[in-house]
A tleap script that builds the chain and sets N, CA, C and O, in Angstrom:
source leaprc.protein.ff14SB
mol = sequence {
  NMET SER ILE LEU ILE LYS ASP THR THR LYS
  GLU GLN ARG ILE ASP ILE VAL ARG ARG SER
  LEU GLU ASP SER GLU GLU GLY CYS ASP ASN
  PHE TYR SER ASN ASP VAL GLU ASP MET TYR
  ILE ASP TYR ILE GLU GLY ARG LYS GLU LEU
  ARG GLU ILE ASN ALA GLU PHE ARG THR ASN
  PHE VAL VAL SER GLU ARG GLU MET ALA ARG
  SER GLY CYS GLY MET GLY TYR ARG CSER
}
set mol.1.N position { 0.832 -1.179 0.000 }
set mol.1.CA position { 0.000 0.000 0.000 }
set mol.1.C position { 0.880 1.246 0.000 }
set mol.1.O position { 1.808 1.359 0.802 }
set mol.2.N position { 0.592 2.160 -0.883 }
set mol.2.CA position { 1.326 3.415 -0.960 }
set mol.2.C position { 0.804 4.390 0.089 }
set mol.2.O position { -0.396 4.444 0.358 }
set mol.3.N position { 1.719 5.160 0.679 }
set mol.3.CA position { 1.324 6.174 1.654 }
set mol.3.C position { 1.498 7.581 1.081 }
set mol.3.O position { 1.381 8.570 1.805 }
set mol.4.N position { 1.774 7.667 -0.215 }
set mol.4.CA position { 1.925 8.972 -0.862 }
set mol.4.C position { 0.591 9.712 -0.879 }
set mol.4.O position { -0.473 9.098 -0.962 }
set mol.5.N position { 0.663 11.020 -0.801 }
set mol.5.CA position { -0.544 11.848 -0.799 }
set mol.5.C position { -1.402 11.560 -2.027 }
set mol.5.O position { -2.624 11.451 -1.919 }
set mol.6.N position { -0.773 11.436 -3.188 }
set mol.6.CA position { -1.532 11.244 -4.430 }
set mol.6.C position { -2.290 9.916 -4.452 }
set mol.6.O position { -3.240 9.751 -5.216 }
set mol.7.N position { -1.864 8.974 -3.610 }
set mol.7.CA position { -2.478 7.645 -3.592 }
set mol.7.C position { -3.421 7.419 -2.410 }
set mol.7.O position { -3.943 6.316 -2.244 }
set mol.8.N position { -3.648 8.445 -1.586 }
set mol.8.CA position { -4.455 8.271 -0.390 }
set mol.8.C position { -5.490 9.381 -0.243 }
set mol.8.O position { -5.337 10.475 -0.785 }
set mol.9.N position { -6.529 9.073 0.494 }
set mol.9.CA position { -7.519 10.084 0.851 }
set mol.9.C position { -7.122 10.680 2.201 }
set mol.9.O position { -6.256 10.149 2.896 }
set mol.10.N position { -7.755 11.767 2.554 }
set mol.10.CA position { -7.484 12.386 3.846 }
set mol.10.C position { -7.764 11.402 4.977 }
set mol.10.O position { -6.983 11.314 5.925 }
set mol.11.N position { -8.852 10.671 4.889 }
set mol.11.CA position { -9.206 9.705 5.925 }
set mol.11.C position { -8.138 8.610 6.049 }
set mol.11.O position { -7.807 8.182 7.155 }
set mol.12.N position { -7.608 8.165 4.917 }
set mol.12.CA position { -6.558 7.149 4.945 }
set mol.12.C position { -5.285 7.715 5.584 }
set mol.12.O position { -4.611 7.020 6.344 }
set mol.13.N position { -4.959 8.968 5.277 }
set mol.13.CA position { -3.765 9.588 5.864 }
set mol.13.C position { -3.910 9.731 7.376 }
set mol.13.O position { -2.946 9.515 8.111 }
set mol.14.N position { -5.095 10.090 7.845 }
set mol.14.CA position { -5.344 10.159 9.292 }
set mol.14.C position { -5.089 8.793 9.915 }
set mol.14.O position { -4.429 8.691 10.949 }
set mol.15.N position { -5.609 7.750 9.289 }
set mol.15.CA position { -5.429 6.394 9.801 }
set mol.15.C position { -3.958 5.983 9.780 }
set mol.15.O position { -3.485 5.342 10.719 }
set mol.16.N position { -3.238 6.339 8.734 }
set mol.16.CA position { -1.810 6.008 8.623 }
set mol.16.C position { -1.036 6.649 9.771 }
set mol.16.O position { -0.208 5.994 10.402 }
set mol.17.N position { -1.300 7.921 10.042 }
set mol.17.CA position { -0.605 8.624 11.120 }
set mol.17.C position { -0.970 8.023 12.467 }
set mol.17.O position { -0.092 7.780 13.295 }
set mol.18.N position { -2.232 7.785 12.692 }
set mol.18.CA position { -2.668 7.209 13.983 }
set mol.18.C position { -2.033 5.846 14.232 }
set mol.18.O position { -1.518 5.580 15.318 }
set mol.19.N position { -2.075 4.993 13.225 }
set mol.19.CA position { -1.502 3.651 13.387 }
set mol.19.C position { 0.006 3.724 13.610 }
set mol.19.O position { 0.556 2.988 14.429 }
set mol.20.N position { 0.652 4.594 12.893 }
set mol.20.CA position { 2.094 4.749 13.029 }
set mol.20.C position { 2.474 5.223 14.429 }
set mol.20.O position { 3.410 4.696 15.031 }
set mol.21.N position { 1.756 6.210 14.946 }
set mol.21.CA position { 2.052 6.724 16.280 }
set mol.21.C position { 1.723 5.707 17.363 }
set mol.21.O position { 2.437 5.615 18.361 }
set mol.22.N position { 0.662 4.948 17.181 }
set mol.22.CA position { 0.309 3.915 18.152 }
set mol.22.C position { 1.405 2.864 18.215 }
set mol.22.O position { 1.789 2.433 19.302 }
set mol.23.N position { 1.911 2.446 17.058 }
set mol.23.CA position { 2.984 1.448 17.015 }
set mol.23.C position { 4.244 1.987 17.667 }
set mol.23.O position { 4.935 1.256 18.377 }
set mol.24.N position { 4.554 3.262 17.434 }
set mol.24.CA position { 5.766 3.869 17.981 }
set mol.24.C position { 5.669 4.074 19.476 }
set mol.24.O position { 6.662 3.906 20.183 }
set mol.25.N position { 4.511 4.430 19.971 }
set mol.25.CA position { 4.333 4.729 21.391 }
set mol.25.C position { 4.604 3.521 22.268 }
set mol.25.O position { 5.066 3.672 23.399 }
set mol.26.N position { 4.326 2.329 21.768 }
set mol.26.CA position { 4.515 1.124 22.570 }
set mol.26.C position { 5.951 0.960 23.027 }
set mol.26.O position { 6.200 0.479 24.132 }
set mol.27.N position { 6.904 1.357 22.181 }
set mol.27.CA position { 8.302 1.175 22.536 }
set mol.27.C position { 8.979 2.445 23.022 }
set mol.27.O position { 10.183 2.431 23.274 }
set mol.28.N position { 8.249 3.537 23.161 }
set mol.28.CA position { 8.899 4.806 23.491 }
set mol.28.C position { 8.442 5.405 24.809 }
set mol.28.O position { 8.729 6.576 25.060 }
set mol.29.N position { 7.759 4.681 25.648 }
set mol.29.CA position { 7.357 5.172 26.967 }
set mol.29.C position { 6.791 6.583 26.931 }
set mol.29.O position { 7.327 7.494 27.562 }
set mol.30.N position { 5.714 6.755 26.195 }
set mol.30.CA position { 4.996 8.033 26.121 }
set mol.30.C position { 5.820 9.183 25.566 }
set mol.30.O position { 5.571 10.336 25.918 }
set mol.31.N position { 6.786 8.903 24.715 }
set mol.31.CA position { 7.570 9.955 24.078 }
set mol.31.C position { 6.681 10.839 23.221 }
set mol.31.O position { 6.876 12.052 23.159 }
set mol.32.N position { 5.706 10.232 22.561 }
set mol.32.CA position { 4.845 10.976 21.654 }
set mol.32.C position { 3.750 11.699 22.409 }
set mol.32.O position { 3.182 11.171 23.364 }
set mol.33.N position { 3.463 12.910 21.972 }
set mol.33.CA position { 2.423 13.731 22.581 }
set mol.33.C position { 1.586 14.350 21.481 }
set mol.33.O position { 1.767 14.044 20.302 }
set mol.34.N position { 0.678 15.211 21.864 }
set mol.34.CA position { -0.137 15.905 20.864 }
set mol.34.C position { 0.721 16.731 19.932 }
set mol.34.O position { 0.371 16.892 18.763 }
set mol.35.N position { 1.844 17.262 20.416 }
set mol.35.CA position { 2.732 18.045 19.560 }
set mol.35.C position { 3.261 17.206 18.405 }
set mol.35.O position { 3.352 17.687 17.276 }
set mol.36.N position { 3.606 15.970 18.681 }
set mol.36.CA position { 4.110 15.096 17.633 }
set mol.36.C position { 2.997 14.763 16.660 }
set mol.36.O position { 3.223 14.733 15.450 }
set mol.37.N position { 1.807 14.514 17.163 }
set mol.37.CA position { 0.677 14.260 16.274 }
set mol.37.C position { 0.415 15.483 15.396 }
set mol.37.O position { 0.123 15.345 14.208 }
set mol.38.N position { 0.518 16.672 15.977 }
set mol.38.CA position { 0.274 17.902 15.237 }
set mol.38.C position { 1.299 18.129 14.135 }
set mol.38.O position { 0.991 18.779 13.136 }
set mol.39.N position { 2.505 17.610 14.295 }
set mol.39.CA position { 3.525 17.839 13.272 }
set mol.39.C position { 3.170 17.142 11.955 }
set mol.39.O position { 3.730 17.476 10.911 }
set mol.40.N position { 2.255 16.190 11.994 }
set mol.40.CA position { 1.858 15.481 10.776 }
set mol.40.C position { 0.626 16.079 10.108 }
set mol.40.O position { 0.110 15.493 9.156 }
set mol.41.N position { 0.147 17.206 10.565 }
set mol.41.CA position { -1.058 17.817 9.985 }
set mol.41.C position { -0.849 18.187 8.515 }
set mol.41.O position { -1.785 18.097 7.720 }
set mol.42.N position { 0.359 18.599 8.147 }
set mol.42.CA position { 0.620 18.923 6.740 }
set mol.42.C position { 0.487 17.696 5.849 }
set mol.42.O position { 0.071 17.817 4.697 }
set mol.43.N position { 0.829 16.527 6.357 }
set mol.43.CA position { 0.634 15.292 5.594 }
set mol.43.C position { -0.855 14.985 5.488 }
set mol.43.O position { -1.357 14.678 4.407 }
set mol.44.N position { -1.541 15.069 6.594 }
set mol.44.CA position { -2.975 14.764 6.602 }
set mol.44.C position { -3.722 15.686 5.648 }
set mol.44.O position { -4.626 15.246 4.938 }
set mol.45.N position { -3.352 16.951 5.628 }
set mol.45.CA position { -4.016 17.929 4.757 }
set mol.45.C position { -3.518 17.879 3.310 }
set mol.45.O position { -4.052 18.580 2.450 }
set mol.46.N position { -2.502 17.058 3.037 }
set mol.46.CA position { -2.025 16.883 1.667 }
set mol.46.C position { -1.022 17.927 1.210 }
set mol.46.O position { -0.865 18.146 0.009 }
set mol.47.N position { -0.334 18.581 2.156 }
set mol.47.CA position { 0.633 19.626 1.797 }
set mol.47.C position { 2.068 19.113 1.727 }
set mol.47.O position { 2.860 19.615 0.930 }
set mol.48.N position { 2.414 18.122 2.549 }
set mol.48.CA position { 3.776 17.575 2.574 }
set mol.48.C position { 3.710 16.064 2.736 }
set mol.48.O position { 2.833 15.529 3.414 }
set mol.49.N position { 4.660 15.391 2.096 }
set mol.49.CA position { 4.757 13.944 2.245 }
set mol.49.C position { 5.378 13.616 3.604 }
set mol.49.O position { 6.064 14.451 4.195 }
set mol.50.N position { 5.137 12.406 4.095 }
set mol.50.CA position { 5.704 11.974 5.370 }
set mol.50.C position { 7.226 12.080 5.387 }
set mol.50.O position { 7.811 12.501 6.385 }
set mol.51.N position { 7.861 11.702 4.288 }
set mol.51.CA position { 9.323 11.741 4.247 }
set mol.51.C position { 9.842 13.154 4.431 }
set mol.51.O position { 10.889 13.348 5.048 }
set mol.52.N position { 9.125 14.159 3.904 }
set mol.52.CA position { 9.542 15.551 4.068 }
set mol.52.C position { 9.445 15.983 5.534 }
set mol.52.O position { 10.356 16.618 6.064 }
set mol.53.N position { 8.346 15.636 6.172 }
set mol.53.CA position { 8.134 16.006 7.572 }
set mol.53.C position { 9.166 15.327 8.457 }
set mol.53.O position { 9.741 15.962 9.341 }
set mol.54.N position { 9.403 14.048 8.226 }
set mol.54.CA position { 10.381 13.320 9.041 }
set mol.54.C position { 11.793 13.860 8.829 }
set mol.54.O position { 12.570 13.936 9.781 }
set mol.55.N position { 12.137 14.235 7.602 }
set mol.55.CA position { 13.455 14.809 7.333 }
set mol.55.C position { 13.613 16.146 8.052 }
set mol.55.O position { 14.673 16.426 8.613 }
set mol.56.N position { 12.577 16.966 8.040 }
set mol.56.CA position { 12.627 18.245 8.756 }
set mol.56.C position { 12.803 18.020 10.254 }
set mol.56.O position { 13.566 18.738 10.901 }
set mol.57.N position { 12.115 17.047 10.801 }
set mol.57.CA position { 12.225 16.750 12.229 }
set mol.57.C position { 13.640 16.309 12.580 }
set mol.57.O position { 14.215 16.781 13.561 }
set mol.58.N position { 14.205 15.400 11.778 }
set mol.58.CA position { 15.564 14.923 12.051 }
set mol.58.C position { 16.563 16.064 11.962 }
set mol.58.O position { 17.484 16.136 12.774 }
set mol.59.N position { 16.403 16.950 11.002 }
set mol.59.CA position { 17.302 18.088 10.843 }
set mol.59.C position { 17.219 19.003 12.058 }
set mol.59.O position { 18.252 19.436 12.569 }
set mol.60.N position { 16.025 19.303 12.525 }
set mol.60.CA position { 15.859 20.158 13.696 }
set mol.60.C position { 16.437 19.509 14.941 }
set mol.60.O position { 17.002 20.197 15.790 }
set mol.61.N position { 16.306 18.206 15.062 }
set mol.61.CA position { 16.827 17.488 16.225 }
set mol.61.C position { 18.347 17.589 16.274 }
set mol.61.O position { 18.915 17.845 17.336 }
set mol.62.N position { 19.005 17.394 15.146 }
set mol.62.CA position { 20.462 17.466 15.088 }
set mol.62.C position { 20.928 18.873 15.415 }
set mol.62.O position { 21.893 19.042 16.160 }
set mol.63.N position { 20.268 19.879 14.880 }
set mol.63.CA position { 20.637 21.262 15.165 }
set mol.63.C position { 20.477 21.541 16.652 }
set mol.63.O position { 21.346 22.176 17.250 }
set mol.64.N position { 19.416 21.095 17.251 }
set mol.64.CA position { 19.191 21.318 18.676 }
set mol.64.C position { 20.279 20.664 19.515 }
set mol.64.O position { 20.730 21.253 20.498 }
set mol.65.N position { 20.711 19.464 19.151 }
set mol.65.CA position { 21.780 18.785 19.877 }
set mol.65.C position { 23.060 19.600 19.828 }
set mol.65.O position { 23.740 19.737 20.845 }
set mol.66.N position { 23.398 20.139 18.680 }
set mol.66.CA position { 24.619 20.923 18.545 }
set mol.66.C position { 24.532 22.209 19.350 }
set mol.66.O position { 25.517 22.624 19.962 }
set mol.67.N position { 23.371 22.842 19.358 }
set mol.67.CA position { 23.208 24.065 20.129 }
set mol.67.C position { 23.412 23.793 21.611 }
set mol.67.O position { 24.017 24.606 22.310 }
set mol.68.N position { 22.911 22.652 22.103 }
set mol.68.CA position { 23.098 22.303 23.510 }
set mol.68.C position { 24.575 22.088 23.808 }
set mol.68.O position { 25.060 22.512 24.857 }
set mol.69.N position { 25.291 21.439 22.908 }
set mol.69.CA position { 26.706 21.159 23.126 }
set mol.69.C position { 27.500 22.460 23.197 }
set mol.69.O position { 28.446 22.565 23.977 }
set mol.70.N position { 27.130 23.431 22.405 }
set mol.70.CA position { 27.834 24.709 22.407 }
set mol.70.C position { 27.490 25.561 23.617 }
set mol.70.O position { 28.223 26.493 23.948 }
set mol.71.N position { 26.401 25.257 24.268 }
set mol.71.CA position { 25.982 26.076 25.400 }
set mol.71.C position { 26.837 25.819 26.642 }
set mol.71.O position { 26.727 26.545 27.631 }
set mol.72.N position { 27.679 24.800 26.597 }
set mol.72.CA position { 28.541 24.523 27.725 }
set mol.72.C position { 27.857 23.749 28.831 }
set mol.72.O position { 28.314 23.772 29.974 }
set mol.73.N position { 26.771 23.063 28.514 }
set mol.73.CA position { 26.041 22.331 29.542 }
set mol.73.C position { 26.715 21.016 29.910 }
set mol.73.O position { 26.288 20.340 30.845 }
set mol.74.N position { 27.763 20.651 29.183 }
set mol.74.CA position { 28.482 19.426 29.496 }
set mol.74.C position { 27.952 18.206 28.798 }
set mol.74.O position { 28.476 17.109 28.994 }
set mol.75.N position { 26.923 18.364 27.985 }
set mol.75.CA position { 26.366 17.227 27.265 }
set mol.75.C position { 26.812 17.281 25.823 }
set mol.75.O position { 27.008 18.363 25.270 }
set mol.76.N position { 26.971 16.139 25.218 }
set mol.76.CA position { 27.296 16.082 23.801 }
set mol.76.C position { 28.753 16.431 23.542 }
set mol.76.O position { 29.619 16.259 24.400 }
set mol.77.N position { 28.995 16.919 22.352 }
set mol.77.CA position { 30.363 17.247 21.948 }
set mol.77.C position { 30.512 18.756 21.840 }
set mol.77.O position { 29.531 19.498 21.816 }
set mol.78.N position { 31.730 19.177 21.776 }
set mol.78.CA position { 32.012 20.613 21.580 }
set mol.78.C position { 32.683 20.785 20.242 }
set mol.78.O position { 33.508 19.971 19.825 }
set mol.79.N position { 32.313 21.867 19.574 }
set mol.79.CA position { 32.926 22.107 18.273 }
set mol.79.C position { 33.975 23.186 18.362 }
set mol.79.O position { 34.600 23.524 17.358 }
savepdb mol mol.pdb
quit
């Protein structure tokens, strides 16, 4: 089954996101919250593919890690 916007209806995209988050939550001890669900609204509304949203999230996560390391908090690496 394709999960691309062009191959799915809005209802199917909602179901894809819900099922995906439910599967992920089982192994992540409540890591996911409404904020994470909200980040997929662009996919549900047909504006961005899942791969685009996930790539943006990973990019922001890496940037945040580097910013923490530079802050001198003692975590991570220093550049």
